[in-house]
Amino acid sequence: MKREYVSGAVIRRLPRYYRHLTELSGANVERVSSSALGKGLGLTASQIRQDLSCFGEFGQQGYGYKVEKLRREIADILGIDRGHTAVLLGTGNLGRALLNNFNFKKYGFQLSAAFDIVPERAGIEIAGVPVYHVDTLEDYLSQTPASIGVLTVPKGAAVELAQRLVRSGVKGIWNFTSMELGAHCGGAVVENVHFADSLLTLGYMISEEP
Amino acid sequence: MKREYVSGAVIRRLPRYYRHLTELSGANVERVSSSALGKGLGLTASQIRQDLSCFGEFGQQGYGYKVEKLRREIADILGIDRGHTAVLLGTGNLGRALLNNFNFKKYGFQLSAAFDIVPERAGIEIAGVPVYHVDTLEDYLSQTPASIGVLTVPKGAAVELAQRLVRSGVKGIWNFTSMELGAHCGGAVVENVHFADSLLTLGYMISEEP
């Protein structure tokens, strides 16, 4: 498959394509035009065509895109079937919300274990995922390597735990804390979920509205 | 203050500037160079200078930026002190995580109430915020208008509730569901927090790493 340089902005839109195409596919829609796809995603038809052209020619003039084919291609580009594994650190409210409600498997990740510093939480299961004491993190990861670590811990614990994860071979940190970790994680990729940034952006946008 | 057209990408970075500058200010740092600021944020010095130039001249050649002054200017740009108000819909795990741990006030939002469809939850308080039955949403908002609605409900309830919020005068939806709401919300701004998109982006990035 043709694969040109892909900008960060395009990569960030691919999951939205994937999600939308999964819905269309689930509704047995067989093909979709770039303008219909754009309407569903709040993008222009020409932006859709441009985005998807980075990854080769999926569309056909006057016919549109084959939904299921495009969905599978994007899944492949996103690496959804590469058998990623994950561990989660911090089983407070947010960690529990993810454990209980977020479908890691649907997005190609197997969440094998959760860790917490509270001794009473070690040994329990949350939504079928075993919780261990964080002191056993390195031992666990040496036996059961993980591709990513999900950080849902208090901000003050974020840097140390991120570094421990990276030293244990984790390649990516899914960071839910408000700590900037980029400078602390060596070669690992850090993907931040900063709720505050999102809310501040929304605040800006509603302030600018007429 | 000079205010040119500001791109979405710059706006998305402003909250990170704000957060980082707040930390520097808290540590009594008085001024910062664009390269030091860039290092803390994983951006280049020239990107920093370019971003901040959209909002007028805050920096001085060879001197850098005055931390507290720049922080206050960005707070002003972001509209942090405009007295935004918010309501939250859905007090499951994620709603509770936000109610208990997210400091709305710190980012200029007053969260006045939460709503849920479960009758037993009506009348309780979570982290000092009263919870009401969702049937009373319109009555409540007619008395106590809100700028934004935080949606932490199941996906299937998202469209209806978003529309009810917008009809009751809410200007922005902070959408934690995986439902695309853009097409359903009239003129309201929708800011999505799609965990899946973030995780898929991370999966892509660690797959692409050598």
Short mmCIF file of C-alpha atoms in Angstrom, two decimals:
data_model
loop_
_atom_site.label_atom_id
_atom_site.label_comp_id
_atom_site.label_asym_id
_atom_site.label_seq_id
_atom_site.Cartn_x
_atom_site.Cartn_y
_atom_site.Cartn_z
CA MET A 1 0.00 0.00 0.00
CA LYS A 2 1.17 3.49 -0.82
CA ARG A 3 2.12 5.31 2.36
CA GLU A 4 3.30 8.89 2.17
CA TYR A 5 4.33 11.16 5.00
CA VAL A 6 1.23 11.55 7.13
CA SER A 7 0.75 14.66 9.22
CA GLY A 8 -0.24 14.53 12.87
CA ALA A 9 -3.53 16.22 12.04
CA VAL A 10 -4.48 13.47 9.59
CA ILE A 11 -3.49 10.76 12.06
CA ARG A 12 -5.71 12.38 14.67
CA ARG A 13 -8.66 12.27 12.28
CA LEU A 14 -8.20 8.60 11.30
CA PRO A 15 -9.76 7.27 14.52
CA ARG A 16 -12.83 9.37 13.80
CA TYR A 17 -13.05 7.90 10.30
CA TYR A 18 -12.64 4.47 11.81
CA ARG A 19 -15.34 5.02 14.38
CA HIS A 20 -17.78 6.47 11.85
CA LEU A 21 -17.12 3.74 9.29
CA THR A 22 -17.65 1.10 11.97
CA GLU A 23 -21.07 2.60 12.62
CA LEU A 24 -21.93 2.69 8.92
CA SER A 25 -20.71 -0.86 8.50
CA GLY A 26 -22.77 -1.97 11.48
CA ALA A 27 -25.80 -0.37 9.81
CA ASN A 28 -25.05 -2.38 6.64
CA VAL A 29 -24.17 0.70 4.60
CA GLU A 30 -22.06 -0.57 1.70
CA ARG A 31 -20.69 2.58 0.19
CA VAL A 32 -20.42 6.21 1.09
CA SER A 33 -19.51 9.34 -0.84
CA SER A 34 -16.84 11.68 0.44
CA SER A 35 -19.47 14.37 0.94
CA ALA A 36 -21.71 12.06 3.03
CA LEU A 37 -18.69 10.94 5.02
CA GLY A 38 -17.71 14.57 5.49
CA LYS A 39 -21.20 15.49 6.66
CA GLY A 40 -21.08 12.78 9.32
CA LEU A 41 -17.72 14.01 10.55
CA GLY A 42 -18.01 17.77 10.16
CA LEU A 43 -15.36 17.86 7.43
CA THR A 44 -15.51 18.94 3.79
CA ALA A 45 -15.58 16.37 1.01
CA SER A 46 -12.29 17.69 -0.31
CA GLN A 47 -10.64 17.31 3.11
CA ILE A 48 -11.85 13.71 3.25
CA ARG A 49 -10.44 12.98 -0.20
CA GLN A 50 -7.16 14.64 0.71
CA ASP A 51 -6.83 12.80 4.04
CA LEU A 52 -7.52 9.41 2.54
CA SER A 53 -5.26 9.99 -0.45
CA CYS A 54 -2.28 9.85 1.96
CA PHE A 55 -2.93 6.16 2.34
CA GLY A 56 -3.58 5.23 -1.27
CA GLU A 57 -6.59 5.22 -3.49
CA PHE A 58 -9.63 3.86 -1.72
CA GLY A 59 -12.28 5.92 -3.42
CA GLN A 60 -13.66 5.88 -6.92
CA GLN A 61 -14.94 8.94 -8.74
CA GLY A 62 -18.73 8.97 -8.79
CA TYR A 63 -18.95 5.83 -6.68
CA GLY A 64 -17.52 6.77 -3.33
CA TYR A 65 -15.83 4.51 -0.85
CA LYS A 66 -16.57 0.91 -0.04
CA VAL A 67 -17.37 1.21 3.66
CA GLU A 68 -16.15 -2.13 4.95
CA LYS A 69 -13.01 -2.13 2.81
CA LEU A 70 -12.08 1.38 3.88
CA ARG A 71 -12.81 0.51 7.50
CA ARG A 72 -10.49 -2.47 7.37
CA GLU A 73 -7.77 -0.50 5.65
CA ILE A 74 -7.92 2.20 8.32
CA ALA A 75 -7.90 -0.44 11.07
CA ASP A 76 -4.75 -1.79 9.50
CA ILE A 77 -3.15 1.66 9.24
CA LEU A 78 -4.00 2.32 12.89
CA GLY A 79 -2.47 -1.02 13.86
CA ILE A 80 -5.67 -2.20 15.55
CA ASP A 81 -4.86 -5.86 14.99
CA ARG A 82 -1.26 -5.82 16.10
CA GLY A 83 -1.97 -7.39 19.48
CA HIS A 84 -1.15 -4.40 21.68
CA THR A 85 -1.18 -5.08 25.39
CA ALA A 86 -1.78 -2.62 28.19
CA VAL A 87 -1.58 -2.19 31.94
CA LEU A 88 -3.43 0.47 33.92
CA LEU A 89 -1.94 2.30 36.88
CA GLY A 90 -4.27 3.88 39.43
CA THR A 91 -7.70 2.44 40.25
CA GLY A 92 -9.37 5.58 41.58
CA ASN A 93 -12.54 7.00 40.04
CA LEU A 94 -11.07 7.55 36.62
CA GLY A 95 -9.20 4.24 36.49
CA ARG A 96 -12.39 2.48 37.48
CA ALA A 97 -14.37 4.39 34.87
CA LEU A 98 -11.99 3.16 32.18
CA LEU A 99 -11.88 -0.39 33.53
CA ASN A 100 -15.66 -0.59 33.73
CA ASN A 101 -16.67 1.27 30.61
CA PHE A 102 -13.89 1.55 28.09
CA ASN A 103 -13.71 -1.29 25.60
CA PHE A 104 -9.95 -1.70 25.19
CA LYS A 105 -10.44 -4.89 23.17
CA LYS A 106 -12.60 -3.11 20.62
CA TYR A 107 -9.62 -0.90 19.80
CA GLY A 108 -7.10 -3.71 19.62
CA PHE A 109 -5.69 -3.52 23.15
CA GLN A 110 -5.67 -6.29 25.67
CA LEU A 111 -5.65 -4.85 29.18
CA SER A 112 -3.98 -7.53 31.27
CA ALA A 113 -3.66 -5.97 34.72
CA ALA A 114 -4.18 -2.89 36.88
CA PHE A 115 -1.92 -1.62 39.67
CA ASP A 116 -2.53 0.52 42.72
CA ILE A 117 -0.53 1.72 45.70
CA VAL A 118 -3.38 1.10 48.14
CA PRO A 119 -2.66 -2.30 49.77
CA GLU A 120 -6.36 -3.15 50.17
CA ARG A 121 -6.92 -2.95 46.42
CA ALA A 122 -4.27 -5.56 45.61
CA GLY A 123 -5.92 -8.89 44.89
CA ILE A 124 -9.30 -7.59 43.81
CA GLU A 125 -10.67 -7.64 40.27
CA ILE A 126 -12.36 -4.74 38.50
CA ALA A 127 -14.42 -5.65 35.44
CA GLY A 128 -12.48 -8.90 35.20
CA VAL A 129 -9.06 -7.23 35.34
CA PRO A 130 -6.82 -8.26 38.28
CA VAL A 131 -5.43 -5.47 40.47
CA TYR A 132 -1.90 -5.85 41.90
CA HIS A 133 0.21 -3.73 44.22
CA VAL A 134 2.37 -1.27 42.33
CA ASP A 135 5.49 -2.64 44.05
CA THR A 136 5.11 -5.70 41.86
CA LEU A 137 4.97 -3.70 38.59
CA GLU A 138 8.48 -4.54 37.37
CA ASP A 139 8.15 -8.21 38.23
CA TYR A 140 4.84 -8.39 36.43
CA LEU A 141 6.07 -6.64 33.29
CA SER A 142 9.18 -8.82 33.09
CA GLN A 143 6.84 -11.82 32.85
CA THR A 144 4.04 -10.17 30.88
CA PRO A 145 5.34 -7.33 28.72
CA ALA A 146 2.94 -4.51 27.83
CA SER A 147 2.99 -2.12 24.88
CA ILE A 148 1.36 0.73 26.73
CA GLY A 149 0.74 1.96 30.25
CA VAL A 150 -2.44 3.84 31.14
CA LEU A 151 -1.71 6.46 33.80
CA THR A 152 -4.73 7.33 35.94
CA VAL A 153 -2.75 8.22 39.07
CA PRO A 154 -2.43 11.47 41.02
CA LYS A 155 -0.26 14.03 39.24
CA GLY A 156 2.55 13.75 41.79
CA ALA A 157 3.08 10.08 41.05
CA ALA A 158 3.04 10.43 37.27
CA VAL A 159 6.72 11.02 36.45
CA GLU A 160 8.09 8.21 38.61
CA LEU A 161 5.55 5.68 37.36
CA ALA A 162 5.98 6.70 33.72
CA GLN A 163 9.73 6.19 34.06
CA ARG A 164 9.25 2.81 35.70
CA LEU A 165 6.92 1.76 32.88
CA VAL A 166 9.39 2.86 30.21
CA ARG A 167 12.29 1.11 31.95
CA SER A 168 10.17 -2.03 31.92
CA GLY A 169 9.78 -1.87 28.16
CA VAL A 170 6.50 -0.01 27.71
CA LYS A 171 6.54 1.87 24.39
CA GLY A 172 3.69 4.29 24.95
CA ILE A 173 2.12 6.13 27.87
CA TRP A 174 -1.58 7.01 27.78
CA ASN A 175 -1.42 9.90 30.17
CA PHE A 176 -4.60 11.01 31.96
CA THR A 177 -2.72 13.10 34.54
CA SER A 178 -2.15 16.82 34.08
CA MET A 179 1.63 16.29 34.22
CA GLU A 180 3.63 16.96 31.05
CA LEU A 181 5.61 13.75 30.64
CA GLY A 182 7.23 14.23 27.23
CA ALA A 183 10.58 15.28 28.62
CA HIS A 184 10.74 12.45 31.16
CA CYS A 185 10.02 9.39 29.09
CA GLY A 186 13.06 8.81 26.93
CA GLY A 187 11.99 7.37 23.62
CA ALA A 188 8.48 6.41 24.65
CA VAL A 189 5.46 8.00 22.99
CA VAL A 190 3.24 10.00 25.33
CA GLU A 191 -0.39 10.56 24.40
CA ASN A 192 -2.01 13.04 26.73
CA VAL A 193 -5.66 13.18 27.65
CA HIS A 194 -5.73 16.56 29.29
CA PHE A 195 -9.32 17.21 30.28
CA ALA A 196 -8.42 20.77 31.24
CA ASP A 197 -7.07 21.58 27.79
CA SER A 198 -10.24 20.31 26.21
CA LEU A 199 -12.45 22.32 28.56
CA LEU A 200 -10.36 25.47 28.10
CA THR A 201 -10.63 25.09 24.33
CA LEU A 202 -14.39 24.82 24.68
CA GLY A 203 -14.42 27.88 26.92
CA TYR A 204 -12.49 29.81 24.29
CA MET A 205 -14.85 28.75 21.54
CA ILE A 206 -18.05 29.68 23.35
CA SER A 207 -16.49 33.01 24.33
CA GLU A 208 -15.71 33.76 20.69
CA GLU A 209 -19.19 32.81 19.46
CA PRO A 210 -21.27 35.85 18.53
CA MET B 1 -4.78 43.81 22.24
CA LYS B 2 -3.92 42.74 18.73
CA ARG B 3 -5.90 39.65 17.77
CA GLU B 4 -5.40 38.10 14.37
CA TYR B 5 -7.07 35.04 12.94
CA VAL B 6 -6.05 32.20 15.21
CA SER B 7 -5.91 28.67 13.88
CA GLY B 8 -7.49 25.74 15.67
CA ALA B 9 -4.07 24.22 16.23
CA VAL B 10 -2.84 27.32 18.08
CA ILE B 11 -5.99 27.46 20.18
CA ARG B 12 -5.46 23.82 21.15
CA ARG B 13 -1.94 24.64 22.33
CA LEU B 14 -2.95 27.67 24.42
CA PRO B 15 -4.28 25.58 27.34
CA ARG B 16 -0.91 23.82 27.49
CA TYR B 17 0.86 27.17 27.62
CA TYR B 18 -1.53 28.25 30.33
CA ARG B 19 -0.99 25.12 32.37
CA HIS B 20 2.78 25.28 32.04
CA LEU B 21 2.95 28.98 32.83
CA THR B 22 0.77 28.43 35.88
CA GLU B 23 3.32 25.89 37.12
CA LEU B 24 6.23 28.24 36.45
CA SER B 25 4.41 31.10 38.14
CA GLY B 26 3.66 28.88 41.14
CA ALA B 27 7.39 28.10 41.35
CA ASN B 28 8.11 31.87 41.37
CA VAL B 29 9.79 31.84 37.97
CA GLU B 30 9.64 35.43 36.71
CA ARG B 31 10.68 35.09 33.11
CA VAL B 32 11.17 32.34 30.59
CA SER B 33 12.82 32.20 27.17
CA SER B 34 10.94 30.79 24.20
CA SER B 35 13.44 27.92 24.05
CA ALA B 36 12.93 27.02 27.73
CA LEU B 37 9.17 27.28 27.28
CA GLY B 38 9.46 25.10 24.19
CA LYS B 39 11.49 22.50 26.02
CA GLY B 40 8.86 22.26 28.74
CA LEU B 41 6.14 21.78 26.14
CA GLY B 42 7.88 19.73 23.48
CA LEU B 43 7.69 22.57 20.94
CA THR B 44 10.41 24.51 19.15
CA ALA B 45 11.33 28.04 20.21
CA SER B 46 10.25 29.34 16.82
CA GLN B 47 6.86 27.64 17.11
CA ILE B 48 6.37 29.26 20.52
CA ARG B 49 7.24 32.69 19.14
CA GLN B 50 4.94 32.17 16.17
CA ASP B 51 2.02 30.95 18.32
CA LEU B 52 2.26 33.82 20.76
CA SER B 53 2.70 36.42 18.03
CA CYS B 54 -0.93 35.77 17.01
CA PHE B 55 -1.97 37.49 20.21
CA GLY B 56 0.36 40.43 20.19
CA GLU B 57 3.88 41.03 21.38
CA PHE B 58 4.46 39.50 24.78
CA GLY B 59 8.11 38.61 24.40
CA GLN B 60 11.24 40.72 24.21
CA GLN B 61 14.32 39.76 22.23
CA GLY B 62 17.06 38.46 24.54
CA TYR B 63 14.82 38.75 27.58
CA GLY B 64 12.07 36.23 27.01
CA TYR B 65 8.55 36.33 28.38
CA LYS B 66 7.32 37.65 31.69
CA VAL B 67 5.73 34.52 33.11
CA GLU B 68 2.91 35.99 35.17
CA LYS B 69 2.01 38.64 32.60
CA LEU B 70 1.89 36.07 29.78
CA ARG B 71 -0.10 33.70 31.98
CA ARG B 72 -2.70 36.37 32.68
CA GLU B 73 -2.90 37.37 29.01
CA ILE B 74 -3.51 33.76 27.98
CA ALA B 75 -6.11 33.34 30.73
CA ASP B 76 -7.83 36.37 29.28
CA ILE B 77 -7.64 35.02 25.72
CA LEU B 78 -9.05 31.70 26.88
CA GLY B 79 -11.88 33.49 28.64
CA ILE B 80 -11.07 31.90 31.99
CA ASP B 81 -12.56 34.75 33.95
CA ARG B 82 -15.78 35.12 32.03
CA GLY B 83 -17.89 33.36 34.62
CA HIS B 84 -18.82 30.28 32.63
CA THR B 85 -21.31 27.97 34.26
CA ALA B 86 -21.75 24.25 33.69
CA VAL B 87 -24.06 21.34 34.40
CA LEU B 88 -23.07 17.69 34.20
CA LEU B 89 -25.33 14.93 32.85
CA GLY B 90 -24.70 11.35 33.93
CA THR B 91 -23.27 10.44 37.33
CA GLY B 92 -21.82 7.04 36.49
CA ASN B 93 -18.13 6.24 36.97
CA LEU B 94 -16.88 8.90 34.63
CA GLY B 95 -19.26 11.59 35.82
CA ARG B 96 -18.22 10.85 39.39
CA ALA B 97 -14.54 10.90 38.42
CA LEU B 98 -15.02 14.41 37.03
CA LEU B 99 -17.15 15.59 39.94
CA ASN B 100 -14.66 14.28 42.50
CA ASN B 101 -11.37 15.09 40.82
CA PHE B 102 -11.69 17.70 38.13
CA ASN B 103 -11.27 21.25 39.31
CA PHE B 104 -13.80 23.10 37.18
CA LYS B 105 -13.32 26.27 39.18
CA LYS B 106 -9.59 26.35 38.44
CA TYR B 107 -10.45 26.65 34.76
CA GLY B 108 -13.07 29.30 35.17
CA PHE B 109 -16.19 27.12 35.24
CA GLN B 110 -18.73 26.93 38.01
CA LEU B 111 -20.39 23.53 38.01
CA SER B 112 -23.79 24.20 39.54
CA ALA B 113 -25.60 20.85 39.26
CA ALA B 114 -25.52 17.29 38.01
CA PHE B 115 -28.39 15.28 36.53
CA ASP B 116 -29.11 11.59 36.28
CA ILE B 117 -31.94 9.38 35.09
CA VAL B 118 -31.66 6.98 38.07
CA PRO B 119 -34.34 8.10 40.56
CA GLU B 120 -32.25 7.05 43.60
CA ARG B 121 -29.49 9.46 42.66
CA ALA B 122 -31.77 12.51 42.65
CA GLY B 123 -31.31 14.43 45.86
CA ILE B 124 -27.79 13.28 46.69
CA GLU B 125 -24.66 15.43 46.49
CA ILE B 126 -21.36 14.40 44.89
CA ALA B 127 -18.34 16.47 45.89
CA GLY B 128 -20.67 19.24 46.97
CA VAL B 129 -22.62 19.31 43.71
CA PRO B 130 -26.36 18.54 43.96
CA VAL B 131 -27.75 15.78 41.74
CA TYR B 132 -31.24 16.18 40.27
CA HIS B 133 -33.44 13.96 38.14
CA VAL B 134 -32.94 14.61 34.43
CA ASP B 135 -36.69 15.23 34.02
CA THR B 136 -36.13 18.54 35.82
CA LEU B 137 -33.33 19.65 33.45
CA GLU B 138 -35.35 22.24 31.53
CA ASP B 139 -36.91 23.70 34.67
CA TYR B 140 -33.52 23.98 36.28
CA LEU B 141 -31.85 25.63 33.29
CA SER B 142 -34.67 28.13 32.89
CA GLN B 143 -33.92 29.30 36.45
CA THR B 144 -30.13 28.79 36.40
CA PRO B 145 -28.74 29.12 32.87
CA ALA B 146 -25.54 27.26 32.03
CA SER B 147 -22.92 28.00 29.38
CA ILE B 148 -21.92 24.40 28.88
CA GLY B 149 -23.25 20.90 29.44
CA VAL B 150 -20.89 18.06 30.32
CA LEU B 151 -22.13 14.80 28.77
CA THR B 152 -21.04 11.68 30.65
CA VAL B 153 -24.04 9.56 29.73
CA PRO B 154 -24.36 6.32 27.74
CA LYS B 155 -23.90 6.84 24.02
CA GLY B 156 -27.56 6.10 23.25
CA ALA B 157 -28.75 9.03 25.37
CA ALA B 158 -26.26 11.55 23.99
CA VAL B 159 -28.16 13.05 21.04
CA GLU B 160 -31.42 13.61 22.89
CA LEU B 161 -29.74 15.16 25.91
CA ALA B 162 -27.44 17.33 23.81
CA GLN B 163 -30.46 18.68 21.96
CA ARG B 164 -32.32 19.33 25.20
CA LEU B 165 -29.30 21.22 26.55
CA VAL B 166 -29.02 23.34 23.41
CA ARG B 167 -32.74 24.11 23.40
CA SER B 168 -32.31 25.28 26.99
CA GLY B 169 -29.66 27.79 25.98
CA VAL B 170 -26.41 25.89 26.54
CA LYS B 171 -23.74 27.19 24.15
CA GLY B 172 -21.23 24.37 24.32
CA ILE B 173 -21.30 20.61 24.85
CA TRP B 174 -18.33 18.90 26.47
CA ASN B 175 -18.92 15.48 24.99
CA PHE B 176 -17.39 12.44 26.69
CA THR B 177 -19.58 9.98 24.80
CA SER B 178 -18.42 8.29 21.62
CA MET B 179 -21.36 9.80 19.71
CA GLU B 180 -20.58 12.38 17.02
CA LEU B 181 -22.83 15.28 18.00
CA GLY B 182 -21.71 18.01 15.63
CA ALA B 183 -24.57 17.54 13.20
CA HIS B 184 -27.22 17.42 15.92
CA CYS B 185 -26.50 20.50 17.98
CA GLY B 186 -27.51 23.46 15.85
CA GLY B 187 -25.23 26.34 16.55
CA ALA B 188 -23.71 24.97 19.75
CA VAL B 189 -20.00 24.20 19.95
CA VAL B 190 -19.18 20.54 20.58
CA GLU B 191 -15.84 19.66 22.14
CA ASN B 192 -15.27 15.93 22.04
CA VAL B 193 -13.21 13.94 24.49
CA HIS B 194 -13.03 10.69 22.58
CA PHE B 195 -10.87 8.35 24.61
CA ALA B 196 -10.86 5.85 21.77
CA ASP B 197 -9.43 8.34 19.29
CA SER B 198 -6.64 9.15 21.69
CA LEU B 199 -5.83 5.49 22.30
CA LEU B 200 -5.95 4.68 18.59
CA THR B 201 -3.56 7.54 17.90
CA LEU B 202 -1.20 6.15 20.51
CA GLY B 203 -1.51 2.68 18.99
CA TYR B 204 -0.61 4.12 15.60
CA MET B 205 2.39 5.94 16.98
CA ILE B 206 3.87 2.98 18.82
CA SER B 207 3.31 0.81 15.75
CA GLU B 208 5.21 3.28 13.60
CA GLU B 209 8.14 3.58 16.05
CA PRO B 210 11.26 1.77 14.82
#
